[in-house]
mmCIF file of C-alpha atoms and ligand atoms in Angstrom:
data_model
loop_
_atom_site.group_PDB
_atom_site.id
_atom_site.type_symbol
_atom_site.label_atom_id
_atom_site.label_comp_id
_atom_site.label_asym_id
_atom_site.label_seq_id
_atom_site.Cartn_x
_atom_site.Cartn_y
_atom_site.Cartn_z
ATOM 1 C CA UNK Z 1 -13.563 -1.210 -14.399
ATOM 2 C CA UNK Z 2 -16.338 -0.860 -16.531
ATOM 3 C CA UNK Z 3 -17.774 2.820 -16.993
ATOM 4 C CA UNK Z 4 -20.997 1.904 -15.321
ATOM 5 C CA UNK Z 5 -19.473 0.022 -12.232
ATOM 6 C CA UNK Z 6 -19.746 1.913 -9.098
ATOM 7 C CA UNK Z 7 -16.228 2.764 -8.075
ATOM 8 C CA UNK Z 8 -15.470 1.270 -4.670
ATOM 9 C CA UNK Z 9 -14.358 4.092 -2.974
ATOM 10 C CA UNK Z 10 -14.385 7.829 -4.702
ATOM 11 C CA UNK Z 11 -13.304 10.905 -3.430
ATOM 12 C CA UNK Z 12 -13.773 14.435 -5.735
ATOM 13 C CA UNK Z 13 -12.272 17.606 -4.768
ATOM 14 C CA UNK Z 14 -11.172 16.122 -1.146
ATOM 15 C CA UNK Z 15 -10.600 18.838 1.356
ATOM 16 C CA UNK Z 16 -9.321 18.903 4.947
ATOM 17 C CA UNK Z 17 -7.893 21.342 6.739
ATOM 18 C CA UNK Z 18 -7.389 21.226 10.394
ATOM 19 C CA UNK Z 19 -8.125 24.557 12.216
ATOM 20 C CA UNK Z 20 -5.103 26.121 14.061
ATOM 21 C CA UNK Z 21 -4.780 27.850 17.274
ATOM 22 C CA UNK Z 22 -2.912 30.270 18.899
ATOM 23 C CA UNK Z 23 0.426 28.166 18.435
ATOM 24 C CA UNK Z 24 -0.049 26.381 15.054
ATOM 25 C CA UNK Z 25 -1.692 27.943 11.949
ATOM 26 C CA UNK Z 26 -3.878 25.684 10.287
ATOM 27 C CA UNK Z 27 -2.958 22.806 8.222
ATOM 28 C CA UNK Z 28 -4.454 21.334 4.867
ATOM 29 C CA UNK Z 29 -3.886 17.904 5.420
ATOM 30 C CA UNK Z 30 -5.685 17.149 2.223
ATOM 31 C CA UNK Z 31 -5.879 19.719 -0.975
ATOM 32 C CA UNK Z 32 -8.577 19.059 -2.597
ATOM 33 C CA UNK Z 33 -8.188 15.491 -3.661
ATOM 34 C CA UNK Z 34 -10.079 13.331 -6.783
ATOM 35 C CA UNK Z 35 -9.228 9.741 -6.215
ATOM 36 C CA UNK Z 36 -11.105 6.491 -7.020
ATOM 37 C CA UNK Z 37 -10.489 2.882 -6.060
ATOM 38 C CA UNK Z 38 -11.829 0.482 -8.318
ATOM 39 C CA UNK Z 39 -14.099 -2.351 -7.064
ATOM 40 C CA UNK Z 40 -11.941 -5.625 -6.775
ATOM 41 C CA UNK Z 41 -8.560 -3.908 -6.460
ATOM 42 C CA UNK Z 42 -5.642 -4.283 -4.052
ATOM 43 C CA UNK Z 43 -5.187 -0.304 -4.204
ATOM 44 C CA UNK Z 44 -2.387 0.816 -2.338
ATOM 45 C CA UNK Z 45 -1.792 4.058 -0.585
ATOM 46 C CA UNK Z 46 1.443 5.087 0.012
ATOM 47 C CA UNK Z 47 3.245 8.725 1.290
ATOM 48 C CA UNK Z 48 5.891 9.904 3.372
ATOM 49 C CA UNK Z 49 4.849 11.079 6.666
ATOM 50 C CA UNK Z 50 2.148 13.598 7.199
ATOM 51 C CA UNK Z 51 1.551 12.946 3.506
ATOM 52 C CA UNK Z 52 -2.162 13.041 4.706
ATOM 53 C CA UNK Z 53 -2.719 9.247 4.092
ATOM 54 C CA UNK Z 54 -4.499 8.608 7.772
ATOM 55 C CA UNK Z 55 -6.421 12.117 7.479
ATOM 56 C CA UNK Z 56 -8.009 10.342 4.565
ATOM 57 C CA UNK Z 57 -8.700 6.796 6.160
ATOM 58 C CA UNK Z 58 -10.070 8.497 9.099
ATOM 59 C CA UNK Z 59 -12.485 10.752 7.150
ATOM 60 C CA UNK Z 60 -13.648 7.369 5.291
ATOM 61 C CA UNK Z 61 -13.996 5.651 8.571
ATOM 62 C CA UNK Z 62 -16.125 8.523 9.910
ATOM 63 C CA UNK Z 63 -13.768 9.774 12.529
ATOM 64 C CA UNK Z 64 -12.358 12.398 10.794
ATOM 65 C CA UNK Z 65 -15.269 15.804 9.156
ATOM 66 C CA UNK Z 66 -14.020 16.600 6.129
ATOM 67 C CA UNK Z 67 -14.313 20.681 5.142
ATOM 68 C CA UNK Z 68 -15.060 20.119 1.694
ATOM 69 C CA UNK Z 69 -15.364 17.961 -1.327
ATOM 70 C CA UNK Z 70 -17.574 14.499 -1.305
ATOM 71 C CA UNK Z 71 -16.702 11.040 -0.542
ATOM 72 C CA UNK Z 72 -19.034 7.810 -1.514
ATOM 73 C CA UNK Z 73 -17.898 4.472 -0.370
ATOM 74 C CA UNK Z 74 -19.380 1.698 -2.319
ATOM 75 C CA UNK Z 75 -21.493 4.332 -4.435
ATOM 76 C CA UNK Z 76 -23.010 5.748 -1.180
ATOM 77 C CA UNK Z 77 -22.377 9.002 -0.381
ATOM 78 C CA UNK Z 78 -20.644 9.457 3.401
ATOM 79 C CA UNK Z 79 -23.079 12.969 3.466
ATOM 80 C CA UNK Z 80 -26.176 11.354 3.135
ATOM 81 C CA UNK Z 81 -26.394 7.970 3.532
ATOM 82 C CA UNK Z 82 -23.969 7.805 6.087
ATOM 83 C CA UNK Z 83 -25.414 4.468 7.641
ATOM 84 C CA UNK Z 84 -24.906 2.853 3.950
ATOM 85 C CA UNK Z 85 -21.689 4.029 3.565
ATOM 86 C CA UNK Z 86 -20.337 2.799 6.912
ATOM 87 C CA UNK Z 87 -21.479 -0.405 5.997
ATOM 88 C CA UNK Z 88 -20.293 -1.070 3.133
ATOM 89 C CA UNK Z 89 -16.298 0.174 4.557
ATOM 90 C CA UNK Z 90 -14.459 -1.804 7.543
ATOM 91 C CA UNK Z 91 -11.615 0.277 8.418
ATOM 92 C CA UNK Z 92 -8.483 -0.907 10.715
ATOM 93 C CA UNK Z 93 -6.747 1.968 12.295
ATOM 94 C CA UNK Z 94 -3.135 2.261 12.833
ATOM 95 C CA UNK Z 95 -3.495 2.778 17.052
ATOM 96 C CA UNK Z 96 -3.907 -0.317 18.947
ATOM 97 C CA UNK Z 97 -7.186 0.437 21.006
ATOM 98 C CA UNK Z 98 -8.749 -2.588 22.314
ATOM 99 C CA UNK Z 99 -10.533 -2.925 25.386
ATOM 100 C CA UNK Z 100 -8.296 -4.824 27.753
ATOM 101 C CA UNK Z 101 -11.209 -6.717 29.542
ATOM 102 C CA UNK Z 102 -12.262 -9.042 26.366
ATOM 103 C CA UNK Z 103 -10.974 -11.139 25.102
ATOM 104 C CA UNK Z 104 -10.474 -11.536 21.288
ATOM 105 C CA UNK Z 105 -13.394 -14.134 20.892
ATOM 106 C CA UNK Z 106 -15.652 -11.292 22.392
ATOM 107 C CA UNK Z 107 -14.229 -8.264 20.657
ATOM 108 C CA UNK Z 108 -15.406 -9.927 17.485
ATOM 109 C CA UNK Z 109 -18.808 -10.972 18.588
ATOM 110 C CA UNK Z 110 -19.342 -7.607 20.143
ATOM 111 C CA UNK Z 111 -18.415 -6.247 17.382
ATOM 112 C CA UNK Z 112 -20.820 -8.012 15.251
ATOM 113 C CA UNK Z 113 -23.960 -7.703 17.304
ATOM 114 C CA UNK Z 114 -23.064 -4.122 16.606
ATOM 115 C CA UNK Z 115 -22.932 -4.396 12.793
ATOM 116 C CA UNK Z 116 -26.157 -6.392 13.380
ATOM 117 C CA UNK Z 117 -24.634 -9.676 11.830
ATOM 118 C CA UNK Z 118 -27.096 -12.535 12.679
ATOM 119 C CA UNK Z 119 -25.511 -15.691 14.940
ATOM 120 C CA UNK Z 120 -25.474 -18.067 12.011
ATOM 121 C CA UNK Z 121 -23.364 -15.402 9.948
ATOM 122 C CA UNK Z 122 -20.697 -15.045 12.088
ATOM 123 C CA UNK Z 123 -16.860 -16.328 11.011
ATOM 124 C CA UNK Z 124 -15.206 -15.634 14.552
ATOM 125 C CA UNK Z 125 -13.195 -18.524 14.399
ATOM 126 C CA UNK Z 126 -12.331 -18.633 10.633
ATOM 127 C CA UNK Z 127 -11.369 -15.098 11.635
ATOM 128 C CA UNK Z 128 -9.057 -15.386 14.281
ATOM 129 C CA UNK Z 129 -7.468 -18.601 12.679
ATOM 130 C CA UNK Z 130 -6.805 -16.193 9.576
ATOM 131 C CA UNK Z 131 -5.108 -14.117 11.681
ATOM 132 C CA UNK Z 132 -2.959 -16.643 13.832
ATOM 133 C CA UNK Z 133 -5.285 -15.972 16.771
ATOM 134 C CA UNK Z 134 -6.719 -19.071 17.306
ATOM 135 C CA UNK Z 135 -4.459 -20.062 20.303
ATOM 136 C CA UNK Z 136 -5.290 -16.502 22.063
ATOM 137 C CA UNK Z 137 -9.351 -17.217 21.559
ATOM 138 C CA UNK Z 138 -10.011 -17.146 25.450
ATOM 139 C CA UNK Z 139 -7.022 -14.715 26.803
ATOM 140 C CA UNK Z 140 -7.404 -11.159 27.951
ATOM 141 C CA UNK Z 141 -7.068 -8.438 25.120
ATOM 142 C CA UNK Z 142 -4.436 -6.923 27.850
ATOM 143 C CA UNK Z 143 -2.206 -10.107 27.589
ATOM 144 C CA UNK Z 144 -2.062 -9.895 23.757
ATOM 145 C CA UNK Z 145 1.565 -8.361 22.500
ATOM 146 C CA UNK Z 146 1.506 -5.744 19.998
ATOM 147 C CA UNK Z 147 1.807 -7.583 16.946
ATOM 148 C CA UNK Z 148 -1.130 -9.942 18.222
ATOM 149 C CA UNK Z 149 -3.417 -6.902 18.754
ATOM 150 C CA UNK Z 150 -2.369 -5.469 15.535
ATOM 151 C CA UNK Z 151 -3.791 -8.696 13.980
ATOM 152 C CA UNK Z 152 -7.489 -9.002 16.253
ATOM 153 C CA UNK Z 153 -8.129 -5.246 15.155
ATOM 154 C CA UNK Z 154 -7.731 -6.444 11.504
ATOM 155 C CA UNK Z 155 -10.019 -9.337 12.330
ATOM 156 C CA UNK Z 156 -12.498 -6.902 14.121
ATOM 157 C CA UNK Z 157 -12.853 -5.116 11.199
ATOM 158 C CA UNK Z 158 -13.887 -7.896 8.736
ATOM 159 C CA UNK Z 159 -16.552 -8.783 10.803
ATOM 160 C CA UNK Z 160 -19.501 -7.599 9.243
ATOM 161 C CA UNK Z 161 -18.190 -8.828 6.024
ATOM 162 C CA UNK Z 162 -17.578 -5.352 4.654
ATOM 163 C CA UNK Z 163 -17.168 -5.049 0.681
ATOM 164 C CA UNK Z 164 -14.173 -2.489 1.216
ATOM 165 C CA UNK Z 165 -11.823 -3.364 3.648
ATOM 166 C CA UNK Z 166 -9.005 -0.405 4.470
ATOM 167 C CA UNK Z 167 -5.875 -1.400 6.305
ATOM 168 C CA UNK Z 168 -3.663 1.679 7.884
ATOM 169 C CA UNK Z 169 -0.359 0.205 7.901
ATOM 170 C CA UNK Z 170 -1.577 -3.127 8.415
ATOM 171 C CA UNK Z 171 1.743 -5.087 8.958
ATOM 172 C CA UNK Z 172 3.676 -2.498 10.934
ATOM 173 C CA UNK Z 173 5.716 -4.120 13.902
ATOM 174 C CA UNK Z 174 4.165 -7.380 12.582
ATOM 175 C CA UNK Z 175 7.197 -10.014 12.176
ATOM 176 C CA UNK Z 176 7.825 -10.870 8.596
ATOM 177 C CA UNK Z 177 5.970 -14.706 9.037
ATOM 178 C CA UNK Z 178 2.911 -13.243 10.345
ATOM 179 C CA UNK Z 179 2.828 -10.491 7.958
ATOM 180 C CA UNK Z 180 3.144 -13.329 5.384
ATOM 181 C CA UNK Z 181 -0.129 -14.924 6.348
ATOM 182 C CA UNK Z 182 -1.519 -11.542 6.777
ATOM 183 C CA UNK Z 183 -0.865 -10.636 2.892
ATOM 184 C CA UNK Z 184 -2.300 -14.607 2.473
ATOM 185 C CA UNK Z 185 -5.693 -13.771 4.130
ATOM 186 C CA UNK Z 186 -5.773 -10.246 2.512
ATOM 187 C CA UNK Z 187 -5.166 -12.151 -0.913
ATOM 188 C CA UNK Z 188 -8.064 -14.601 -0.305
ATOM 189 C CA UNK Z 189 -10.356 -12.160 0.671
ATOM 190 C CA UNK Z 190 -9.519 -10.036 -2.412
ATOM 191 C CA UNK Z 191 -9.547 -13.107 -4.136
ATOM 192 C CA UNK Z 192 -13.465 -13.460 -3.163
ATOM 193 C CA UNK Z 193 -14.629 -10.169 -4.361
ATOM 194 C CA UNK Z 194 -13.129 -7.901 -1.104
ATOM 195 C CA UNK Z 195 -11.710 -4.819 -2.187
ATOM 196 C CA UNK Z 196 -8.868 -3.903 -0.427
ATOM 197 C CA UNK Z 197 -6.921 -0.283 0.059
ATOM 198 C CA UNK Z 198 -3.751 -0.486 2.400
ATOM 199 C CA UNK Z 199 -1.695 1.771 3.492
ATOM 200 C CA UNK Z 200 2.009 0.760 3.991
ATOM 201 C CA UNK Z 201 5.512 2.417 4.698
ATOM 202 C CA UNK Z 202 6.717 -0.781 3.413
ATOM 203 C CA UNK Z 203 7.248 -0.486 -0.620
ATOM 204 C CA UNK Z 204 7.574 -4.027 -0.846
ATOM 205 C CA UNK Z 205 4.367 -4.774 0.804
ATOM 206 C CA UNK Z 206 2.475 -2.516 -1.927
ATOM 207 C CA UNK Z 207 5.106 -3.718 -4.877
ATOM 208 C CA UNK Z 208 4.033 -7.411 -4.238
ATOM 209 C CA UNK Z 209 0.043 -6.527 -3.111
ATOM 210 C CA UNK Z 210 -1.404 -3.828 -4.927
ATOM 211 C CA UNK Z 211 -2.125 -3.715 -7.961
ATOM 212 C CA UNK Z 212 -2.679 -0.418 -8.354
ATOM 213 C CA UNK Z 213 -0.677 2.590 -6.300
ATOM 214 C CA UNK Z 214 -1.695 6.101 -5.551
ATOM 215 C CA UNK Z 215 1.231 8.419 -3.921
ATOM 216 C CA UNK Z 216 0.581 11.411 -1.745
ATOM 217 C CA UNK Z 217 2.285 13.924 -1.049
ATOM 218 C CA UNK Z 218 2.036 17.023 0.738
ATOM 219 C CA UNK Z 219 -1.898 16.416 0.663
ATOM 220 C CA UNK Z 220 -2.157 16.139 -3.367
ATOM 221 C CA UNK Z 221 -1.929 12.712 -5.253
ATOM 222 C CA UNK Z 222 1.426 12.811 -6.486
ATOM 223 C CA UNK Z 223 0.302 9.641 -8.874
ATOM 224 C CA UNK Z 224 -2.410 7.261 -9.465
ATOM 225 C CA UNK Z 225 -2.126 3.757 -11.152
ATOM 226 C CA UNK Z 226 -1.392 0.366 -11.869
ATOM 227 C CA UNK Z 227 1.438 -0.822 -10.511
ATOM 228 C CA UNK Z 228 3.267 -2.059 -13.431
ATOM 229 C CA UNK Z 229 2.905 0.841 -15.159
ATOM 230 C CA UNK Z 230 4.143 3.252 -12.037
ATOM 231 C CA UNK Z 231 7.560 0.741 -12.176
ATOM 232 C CA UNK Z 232 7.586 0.868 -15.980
ATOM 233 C CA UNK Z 233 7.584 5.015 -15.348
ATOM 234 C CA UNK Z 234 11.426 4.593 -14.801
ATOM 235 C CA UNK Z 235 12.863 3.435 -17.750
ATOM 236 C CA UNK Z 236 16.231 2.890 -16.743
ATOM 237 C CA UNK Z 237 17.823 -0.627 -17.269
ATOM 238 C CA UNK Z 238 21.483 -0.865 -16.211
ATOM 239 C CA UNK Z 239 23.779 -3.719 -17.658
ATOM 240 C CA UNK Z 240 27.129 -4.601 -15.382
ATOM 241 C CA UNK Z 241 29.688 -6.888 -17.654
ATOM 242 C CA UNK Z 242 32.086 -9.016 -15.674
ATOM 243 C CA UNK Z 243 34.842 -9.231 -18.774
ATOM 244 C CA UNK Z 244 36.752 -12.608 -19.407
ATOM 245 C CA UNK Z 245 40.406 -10.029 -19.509
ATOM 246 C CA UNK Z 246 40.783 -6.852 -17.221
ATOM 247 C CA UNK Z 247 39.712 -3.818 -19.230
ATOM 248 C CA UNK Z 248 41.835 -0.338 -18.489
ATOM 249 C CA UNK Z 249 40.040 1.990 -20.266
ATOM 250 C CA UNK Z 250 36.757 2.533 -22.480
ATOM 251 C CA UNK Z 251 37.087 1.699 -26.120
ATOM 252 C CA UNK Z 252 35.374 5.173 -27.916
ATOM 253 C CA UNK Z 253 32.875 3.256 -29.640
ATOM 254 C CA UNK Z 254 31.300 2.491 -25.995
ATOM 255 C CA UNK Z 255 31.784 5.233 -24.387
ATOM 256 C CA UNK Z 256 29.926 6.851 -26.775
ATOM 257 C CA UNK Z 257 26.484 4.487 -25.103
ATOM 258 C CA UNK Z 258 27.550 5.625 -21.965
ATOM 259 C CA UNK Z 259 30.011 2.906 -20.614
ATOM 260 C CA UNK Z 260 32.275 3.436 -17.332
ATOM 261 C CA UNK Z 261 34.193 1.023 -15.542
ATOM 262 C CA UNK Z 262 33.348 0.772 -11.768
ATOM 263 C CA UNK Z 263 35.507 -0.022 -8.699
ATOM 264 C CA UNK Z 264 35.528 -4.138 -9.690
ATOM 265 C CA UNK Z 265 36.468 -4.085 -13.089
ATOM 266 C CA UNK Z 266 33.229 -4.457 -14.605
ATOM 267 C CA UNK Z 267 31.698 -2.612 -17.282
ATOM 268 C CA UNK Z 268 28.178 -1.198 -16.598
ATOM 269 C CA UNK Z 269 25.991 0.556 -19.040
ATOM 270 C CA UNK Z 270 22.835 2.359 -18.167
ATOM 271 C CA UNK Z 271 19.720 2.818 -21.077
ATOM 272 C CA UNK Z 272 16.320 3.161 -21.919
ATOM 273 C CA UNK Z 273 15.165 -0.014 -22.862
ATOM 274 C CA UNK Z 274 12.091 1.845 -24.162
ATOM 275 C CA UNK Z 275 14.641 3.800 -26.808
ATOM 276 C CA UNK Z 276 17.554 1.095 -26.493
ATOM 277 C CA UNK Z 277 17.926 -2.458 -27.579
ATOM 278 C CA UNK Z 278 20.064 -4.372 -25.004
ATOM 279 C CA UNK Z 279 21.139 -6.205 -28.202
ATOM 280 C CA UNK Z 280 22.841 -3.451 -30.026
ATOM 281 C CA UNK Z 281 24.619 -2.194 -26.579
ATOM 282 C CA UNK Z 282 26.162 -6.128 -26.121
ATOM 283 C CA UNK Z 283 26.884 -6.332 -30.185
ATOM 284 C CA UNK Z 284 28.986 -2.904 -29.550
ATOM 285 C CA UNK Z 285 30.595 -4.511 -26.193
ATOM 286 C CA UNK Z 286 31.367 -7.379 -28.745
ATOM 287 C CA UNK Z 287 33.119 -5.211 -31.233
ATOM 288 C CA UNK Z 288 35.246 -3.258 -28.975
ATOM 289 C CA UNK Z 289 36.686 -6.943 -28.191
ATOM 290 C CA UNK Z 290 35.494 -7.079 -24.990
ATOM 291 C CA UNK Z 291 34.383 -10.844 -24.327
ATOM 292 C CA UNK Z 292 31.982 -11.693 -21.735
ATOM 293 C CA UNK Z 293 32.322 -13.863 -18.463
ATOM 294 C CA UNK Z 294 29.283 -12.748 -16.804
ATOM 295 C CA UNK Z 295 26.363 -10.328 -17.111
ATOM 296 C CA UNK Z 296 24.047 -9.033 -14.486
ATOM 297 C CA UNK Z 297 21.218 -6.641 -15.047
ATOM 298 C CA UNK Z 298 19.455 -3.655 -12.639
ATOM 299 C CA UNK Z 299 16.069 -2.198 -12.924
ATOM 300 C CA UNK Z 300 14.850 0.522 -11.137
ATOM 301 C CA UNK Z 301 11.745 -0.446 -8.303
ATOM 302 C CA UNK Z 302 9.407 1.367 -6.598
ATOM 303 C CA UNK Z 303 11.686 2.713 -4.263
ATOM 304 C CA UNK Z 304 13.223 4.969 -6.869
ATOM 305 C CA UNK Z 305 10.034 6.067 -8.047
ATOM 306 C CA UNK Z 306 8.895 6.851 -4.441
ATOM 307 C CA UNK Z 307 11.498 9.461 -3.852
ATOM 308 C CA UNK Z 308 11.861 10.750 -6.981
ATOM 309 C CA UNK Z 309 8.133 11.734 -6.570
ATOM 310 C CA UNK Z 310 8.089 12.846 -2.861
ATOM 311 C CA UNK Z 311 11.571 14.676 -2.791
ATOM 312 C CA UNK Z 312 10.667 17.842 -1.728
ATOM 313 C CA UNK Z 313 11.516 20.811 -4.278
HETATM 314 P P1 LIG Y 1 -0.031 10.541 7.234
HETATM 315 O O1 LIG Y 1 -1.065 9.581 7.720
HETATM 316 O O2 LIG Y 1 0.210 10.452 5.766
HETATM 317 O O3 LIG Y 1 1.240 10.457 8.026
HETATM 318 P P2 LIG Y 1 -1.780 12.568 8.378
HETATM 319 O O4 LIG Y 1 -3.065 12.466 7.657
HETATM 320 O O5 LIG Y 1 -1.696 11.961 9.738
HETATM 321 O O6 LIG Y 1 -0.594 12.036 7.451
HETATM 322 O O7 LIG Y 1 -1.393 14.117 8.537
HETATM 323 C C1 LIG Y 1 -1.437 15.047 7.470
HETATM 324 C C2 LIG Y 1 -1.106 16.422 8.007
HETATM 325 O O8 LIG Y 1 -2.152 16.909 8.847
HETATM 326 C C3 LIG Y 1 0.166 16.472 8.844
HETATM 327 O O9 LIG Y 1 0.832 17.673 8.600
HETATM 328 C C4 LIG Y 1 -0.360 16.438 10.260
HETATM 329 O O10 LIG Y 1 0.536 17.100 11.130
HETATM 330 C C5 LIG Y 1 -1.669 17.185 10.151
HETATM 331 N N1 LIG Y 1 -2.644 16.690 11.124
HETATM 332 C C6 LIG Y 1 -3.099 15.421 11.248
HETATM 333 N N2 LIG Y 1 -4.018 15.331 12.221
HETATM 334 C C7 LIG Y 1 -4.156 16.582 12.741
HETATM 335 C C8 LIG Y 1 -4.951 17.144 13.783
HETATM 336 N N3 LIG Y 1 -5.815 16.415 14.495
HETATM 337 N N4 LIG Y 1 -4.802 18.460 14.039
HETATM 338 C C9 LIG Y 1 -3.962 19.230 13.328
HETATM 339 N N5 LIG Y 1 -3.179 18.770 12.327
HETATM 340 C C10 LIG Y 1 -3.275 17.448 12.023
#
């Protein structure tokens, strides 16, 4: 991002807390948070449960007041150009509300006569094809299965063509095919100039999609950034040696790098590649007179970066 580009989505000093009542004392969903989305990213948003991930979608998508702090979507600010900022954001929410009556052809056009998107600017086909719908053009919204409605409340969103598009756990209960084709579409559209933000309990999903990953936690961004440099954060390689001759013990000289012998046999050796050469730990192997059948190597993922940021203390 250049400094003068307008960040797609920016949030400064991000408050909400909901107000209690007699049973439950209030909450602060969000603390207070700074966080920016770049125009053109694939940002993902992930966080364990009650992390405060939807508090945040829903305050973008206008369903949600914040208490305090200020949010601009596409450089307009959701305080006072509120029109503008709605605009420029289509949001898909997690609950699958659609009116049972329609059917998906008309939940899209509705939904673009109310975004004001002239006749000859319509996609409702190219839409619903993206989306797998194409077969379920004409049938009642009520006859739709979950995964199906899922996918026309993603389309209903993109209607009005919005810059930002912000997906709350977009492929959830979505069958790993059609969540295939879903990433697909969400690829294209990033691909012409839609910036995306997802949320996802699936690390995978924001591994392979996002390029960039924020973590929250307990209401406070835990971590913000790209995504090769969140997995490069753990710098733990790990080396398992299948050896040509059964090895009983640990010659000195290895055990010295950390070597152990697991259940199989094998010899495995964990290091910091950033402080280690995998070289000099295979040239010591070497000179203990340990020869080599096979060699497999682990690195950590997102996964273990995930929990080792949202354990609780
Ligand atoms: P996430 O989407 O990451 O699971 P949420 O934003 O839904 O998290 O919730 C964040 C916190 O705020 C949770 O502790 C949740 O219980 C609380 N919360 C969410 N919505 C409300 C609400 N309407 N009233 C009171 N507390 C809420």
């Amino acid at each position: 991002m250049t400094p003068e580009e307008t960040p797609a989505i920016e949030a400064r000093a991000l408050r909400k807390t909901y107000a209690g009542d007699r049973t439950t004392p209030p909450k602060d969903a969000l603390k207070g948070i700074d966080l920016v989305v770049p125009q053109g990213s694939i940002f993902g948003l992930l966080g364990p449960n009650g992390a405060g991930k939807s508090t945040f979608i829903n305050i973008l998508a206008g369903l949600v007041v914040k208490t305090s702090g200020t949010v601009k979507t596409w450089g307009f600010d959701i305080d006072k150009n509120p029109r503008q900022a709605r605009a420029s954001i289509g949001v898909v929410p997690q609950e699958l509300n659609i009116d049972p009556f329609f059917n998906p052809v008309e939940v899209l056009e509705l939904q673009a006569g109310l975004y004001g998107v002239p006749k000859s600017q319509r996609r409702t086909m190219e839409i619903l094809e993206a989306m797998g719908l194409e077969d379920k053009a004409d049938a009642y919204a009520r006859t739709l299965s979950g995964g199906m409605r899922r996918r026309l409340l993603v389309a209903k969103a993109m209607v009005h063509n919005p810059p930002v598009l912000v997906l709350d756990e977009p492929t959830a209960g979505v069958d790993i095919e059609l969540r295939k084709r879903l990433w697909d579409y969400v690829r294209g559209l990033h691909d012409r100039g839609t910036t995306i933000v997802l949320t996802t309990h699936y690390l995978e999903e924001a591994e392979e999609l996002c390029d960039r990953i924020a973590i929250i936690n307990h209401g406070d961004v835990a971590c913000c950034e790209p995504t090769p440099d969140l997995i490069a954060r753990i710098d733990e390689k790990t080396i398992i040696i299948t050896p040509e001759a059964a090895v009983t013990h640990i010659p000195p000289t290895l055990e010295h790098l950390g070597a152990e012998i697991n259940g199989d046999g094998q010899v495995v050796m964990s290091y910091a590649p950033s402080r280690q050469k995998m070289e000099v730990l295979l040239s010591a192997v070497h000179t203990a007179g340990i020869s080599i059948k096979d060699l497999t190597t682990q690195e950590s993922d997102l996964e273990d970066i995930f929990l080792q940021l949202t354990q609780s203390p």
